[in-house]
CSV table of C-alpha atoms in Angstrom, one decimal:
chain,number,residue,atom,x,y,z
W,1,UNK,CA,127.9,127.8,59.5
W,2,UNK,CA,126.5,128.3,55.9
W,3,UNK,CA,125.0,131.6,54.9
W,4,UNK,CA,122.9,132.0,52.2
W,5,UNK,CA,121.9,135.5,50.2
W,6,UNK,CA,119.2,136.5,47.6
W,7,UNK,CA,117.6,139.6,46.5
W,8,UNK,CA,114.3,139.2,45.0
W,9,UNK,CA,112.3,142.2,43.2
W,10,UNK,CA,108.3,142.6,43.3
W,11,UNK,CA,106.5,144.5,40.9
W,12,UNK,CA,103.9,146.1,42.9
W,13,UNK,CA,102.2,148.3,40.0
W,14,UNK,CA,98.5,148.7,42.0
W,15,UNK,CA,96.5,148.7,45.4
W,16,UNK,CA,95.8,144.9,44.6
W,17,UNK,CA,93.7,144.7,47.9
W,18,UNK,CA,90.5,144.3,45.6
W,19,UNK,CA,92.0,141.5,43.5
W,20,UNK,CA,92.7,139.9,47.1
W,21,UNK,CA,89.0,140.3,47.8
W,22,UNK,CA,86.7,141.8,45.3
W,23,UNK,CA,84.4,142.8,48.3
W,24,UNK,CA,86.5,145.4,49.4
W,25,UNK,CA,86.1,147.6,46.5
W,26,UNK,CA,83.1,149.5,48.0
W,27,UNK,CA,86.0,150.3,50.7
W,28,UNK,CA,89.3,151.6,48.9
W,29,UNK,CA,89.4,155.2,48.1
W,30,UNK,CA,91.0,157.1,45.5
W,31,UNK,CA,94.6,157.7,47.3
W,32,UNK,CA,94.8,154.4,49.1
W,33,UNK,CA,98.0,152.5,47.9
W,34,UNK,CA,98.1,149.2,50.0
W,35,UNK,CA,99.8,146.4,47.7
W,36,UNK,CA,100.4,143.4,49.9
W,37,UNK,CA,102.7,140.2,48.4
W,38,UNK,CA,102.7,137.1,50.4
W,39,UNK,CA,106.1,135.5,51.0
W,40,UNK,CA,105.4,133.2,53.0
W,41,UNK,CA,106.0,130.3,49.6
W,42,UNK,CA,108.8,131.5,48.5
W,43,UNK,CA,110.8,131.5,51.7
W,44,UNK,CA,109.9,127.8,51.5
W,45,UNK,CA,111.4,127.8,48.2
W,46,UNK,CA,114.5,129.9,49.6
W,47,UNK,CA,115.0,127.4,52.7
W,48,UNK,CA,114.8,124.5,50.6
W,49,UNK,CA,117.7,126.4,47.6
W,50,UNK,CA,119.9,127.4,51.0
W,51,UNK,CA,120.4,123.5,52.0
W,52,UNK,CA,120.4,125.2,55.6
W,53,UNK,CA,118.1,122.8,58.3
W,54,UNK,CA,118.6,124.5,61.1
W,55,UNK,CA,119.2,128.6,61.2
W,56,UNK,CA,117.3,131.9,60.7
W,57,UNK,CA,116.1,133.5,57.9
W,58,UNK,CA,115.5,137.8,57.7
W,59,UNK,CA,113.8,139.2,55.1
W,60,UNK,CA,113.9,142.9,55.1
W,61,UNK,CA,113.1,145.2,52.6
W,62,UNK,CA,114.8,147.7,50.9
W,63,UNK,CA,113.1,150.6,50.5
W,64,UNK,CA,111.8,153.4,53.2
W,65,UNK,CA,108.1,153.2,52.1
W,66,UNK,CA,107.8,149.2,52.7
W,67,UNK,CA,108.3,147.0,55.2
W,68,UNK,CA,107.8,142.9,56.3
W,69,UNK,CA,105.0,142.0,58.0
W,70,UNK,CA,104.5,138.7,60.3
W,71,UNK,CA,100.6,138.4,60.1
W,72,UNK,CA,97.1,137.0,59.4
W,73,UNK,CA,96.5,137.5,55.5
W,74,UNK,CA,93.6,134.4,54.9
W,75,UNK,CA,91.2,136.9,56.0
W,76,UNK,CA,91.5,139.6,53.8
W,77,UNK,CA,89.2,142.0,55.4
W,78,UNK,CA,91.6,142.3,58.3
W,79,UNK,CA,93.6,143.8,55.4
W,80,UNK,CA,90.9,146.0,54.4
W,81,UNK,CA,90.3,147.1,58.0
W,82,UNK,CA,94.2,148.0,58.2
W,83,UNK,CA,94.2,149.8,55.0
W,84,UNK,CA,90.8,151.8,56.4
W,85,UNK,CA,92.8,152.5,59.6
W,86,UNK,CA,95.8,153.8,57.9
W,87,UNK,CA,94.4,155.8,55.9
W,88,UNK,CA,92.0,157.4,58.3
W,89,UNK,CA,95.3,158.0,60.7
W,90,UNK,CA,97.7,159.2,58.6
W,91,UNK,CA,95.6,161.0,55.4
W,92,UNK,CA,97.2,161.3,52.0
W,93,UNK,CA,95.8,164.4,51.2
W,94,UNK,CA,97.6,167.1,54.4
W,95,UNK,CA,100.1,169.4,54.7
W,96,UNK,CA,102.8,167.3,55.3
W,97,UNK,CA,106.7,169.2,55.5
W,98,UNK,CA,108.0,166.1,53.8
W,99,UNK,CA,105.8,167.1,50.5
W,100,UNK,CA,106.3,171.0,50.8
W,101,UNK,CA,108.4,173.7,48.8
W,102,UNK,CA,110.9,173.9,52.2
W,103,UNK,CA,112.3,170.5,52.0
W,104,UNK,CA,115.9,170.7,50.5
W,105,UNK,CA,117.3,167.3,51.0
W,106,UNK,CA,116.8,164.1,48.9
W,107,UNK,CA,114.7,165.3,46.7
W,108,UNK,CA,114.0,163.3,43.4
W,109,UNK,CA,114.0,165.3,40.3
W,110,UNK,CA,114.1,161.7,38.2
W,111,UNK,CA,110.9,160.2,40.4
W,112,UNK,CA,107.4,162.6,40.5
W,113,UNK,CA,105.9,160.5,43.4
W,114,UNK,CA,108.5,161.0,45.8
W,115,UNK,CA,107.8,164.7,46.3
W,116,UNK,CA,104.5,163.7,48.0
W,117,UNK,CA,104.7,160.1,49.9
W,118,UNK,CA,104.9,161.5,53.5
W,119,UNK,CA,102.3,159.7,54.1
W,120,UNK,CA,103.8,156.2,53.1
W,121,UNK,CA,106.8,157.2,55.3
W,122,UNK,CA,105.1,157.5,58.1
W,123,UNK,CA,102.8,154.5,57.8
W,124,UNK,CA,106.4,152.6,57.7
W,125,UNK,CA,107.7,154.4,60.4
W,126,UNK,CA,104.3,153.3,62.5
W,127,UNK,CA,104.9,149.6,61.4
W,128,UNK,CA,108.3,149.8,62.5
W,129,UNK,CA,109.6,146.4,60.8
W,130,UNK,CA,111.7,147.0,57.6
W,131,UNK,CA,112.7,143.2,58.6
W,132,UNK,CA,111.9,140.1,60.3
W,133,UNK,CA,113.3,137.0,61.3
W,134,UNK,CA,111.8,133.5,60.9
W,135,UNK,CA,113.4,130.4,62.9
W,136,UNK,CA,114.3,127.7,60.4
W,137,UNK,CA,113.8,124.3,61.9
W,138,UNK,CA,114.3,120.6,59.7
W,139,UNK,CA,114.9,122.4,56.5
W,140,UNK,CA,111.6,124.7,57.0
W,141,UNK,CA,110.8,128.3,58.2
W,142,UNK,CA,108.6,128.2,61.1
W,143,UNK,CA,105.2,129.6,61.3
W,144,UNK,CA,102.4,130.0,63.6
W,145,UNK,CA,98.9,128.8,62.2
W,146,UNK,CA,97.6,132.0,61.1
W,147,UNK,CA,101.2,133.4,60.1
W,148,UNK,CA,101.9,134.6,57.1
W,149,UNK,CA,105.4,136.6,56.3
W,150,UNK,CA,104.5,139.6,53.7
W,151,UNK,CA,105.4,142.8,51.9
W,152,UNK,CA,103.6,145.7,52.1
W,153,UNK,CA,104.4,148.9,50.0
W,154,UNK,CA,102.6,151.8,51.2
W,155,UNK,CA,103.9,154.3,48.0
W,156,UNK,CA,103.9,152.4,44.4
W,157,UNK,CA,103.4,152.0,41.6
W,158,UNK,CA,107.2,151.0,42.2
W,159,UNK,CA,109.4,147.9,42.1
W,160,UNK,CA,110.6,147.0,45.0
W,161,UNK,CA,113.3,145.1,46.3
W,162,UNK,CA,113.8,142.6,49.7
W,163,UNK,CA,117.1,141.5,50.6
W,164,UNK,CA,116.7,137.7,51.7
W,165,UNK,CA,119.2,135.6,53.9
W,166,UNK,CA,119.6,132.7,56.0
W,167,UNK,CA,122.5,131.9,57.9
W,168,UNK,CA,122.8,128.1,59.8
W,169,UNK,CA,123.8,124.8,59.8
């Protein structure tokens, strides 16, 4: 059994859903923060440095405000329709507790933003998946025709971090 471990770090500095699609501009509001990196290459790349051919490979992220989605992202207006859907379900702009003067616990003197990303908490906590799994299978991660492995952040400008491994033979 080999096992094979990376951390890899992702700048993501913008909502970069209008770079994705320039149509979508009309569509983003002022609050939205939806920044969207496709993996799907570079766990290619990580099969192919691990030597594994047969095994699994997780991703998961490392941060409460992201996770790793398992998806359709050729057609980015699906993406604009889930960032429209988000944000009309859970609103940046309420009174969350999480962003109020009565929370007392990890606060973040060092970090301005973190004081008001309830919202980009609980879009996480909706998705669910900090993590996902891939079958590896003849030295290549397996993926459906439309499936593409990504990371979302819900709260930068940040960087952010996904902790990559793939154990097998």
């Amino acid at each position: 059994m080999l096992c094979f471990n990376k951390t890899v770090t992702y700048a993501t500095d913008h909502n970069n859903l209008a770079e994705i699609e320039p149509k979508l501009v009309p569509y983003l509001k002022e609050f939205d923060f939806f920044s969207i990196h496709d993996l799907t290459e570079p766990t290619r790349q990580w099969v192919q440095e691990s030597k594994i051919q047969n095994g699994l490979l997780t991703v998961q992220a490392l941060h409460t405000t992201c996770v790793v989605a398992l998806n359709e992202l050729d057609e980015p207006c699906l993406l604009g329709d889930l960032n429209g859907f988000l944000r009309d379900l859970i609103p940046h702009h309420k009174p969350y507790l999480h962003n109020s003067k009565i929370r007392t616990k990890n606060l973040c003197a060092d970090d301005k933003k973190c004081d008001r990303n309830a919202d980009a908490h609980m879009k996480s906590f909706l998705f669910g998946a900090a993590s996902q799994t891939v079958i590896v299978k003849a030295g290549q991660p397996v993926y459906g025709r439309w499936q593409k492995l990504c990371l979302i952040d819900f709260d930068g400008p940040r960087e952010r971090s996904v902790a990559v491994q793939i154990i097998g033979e």
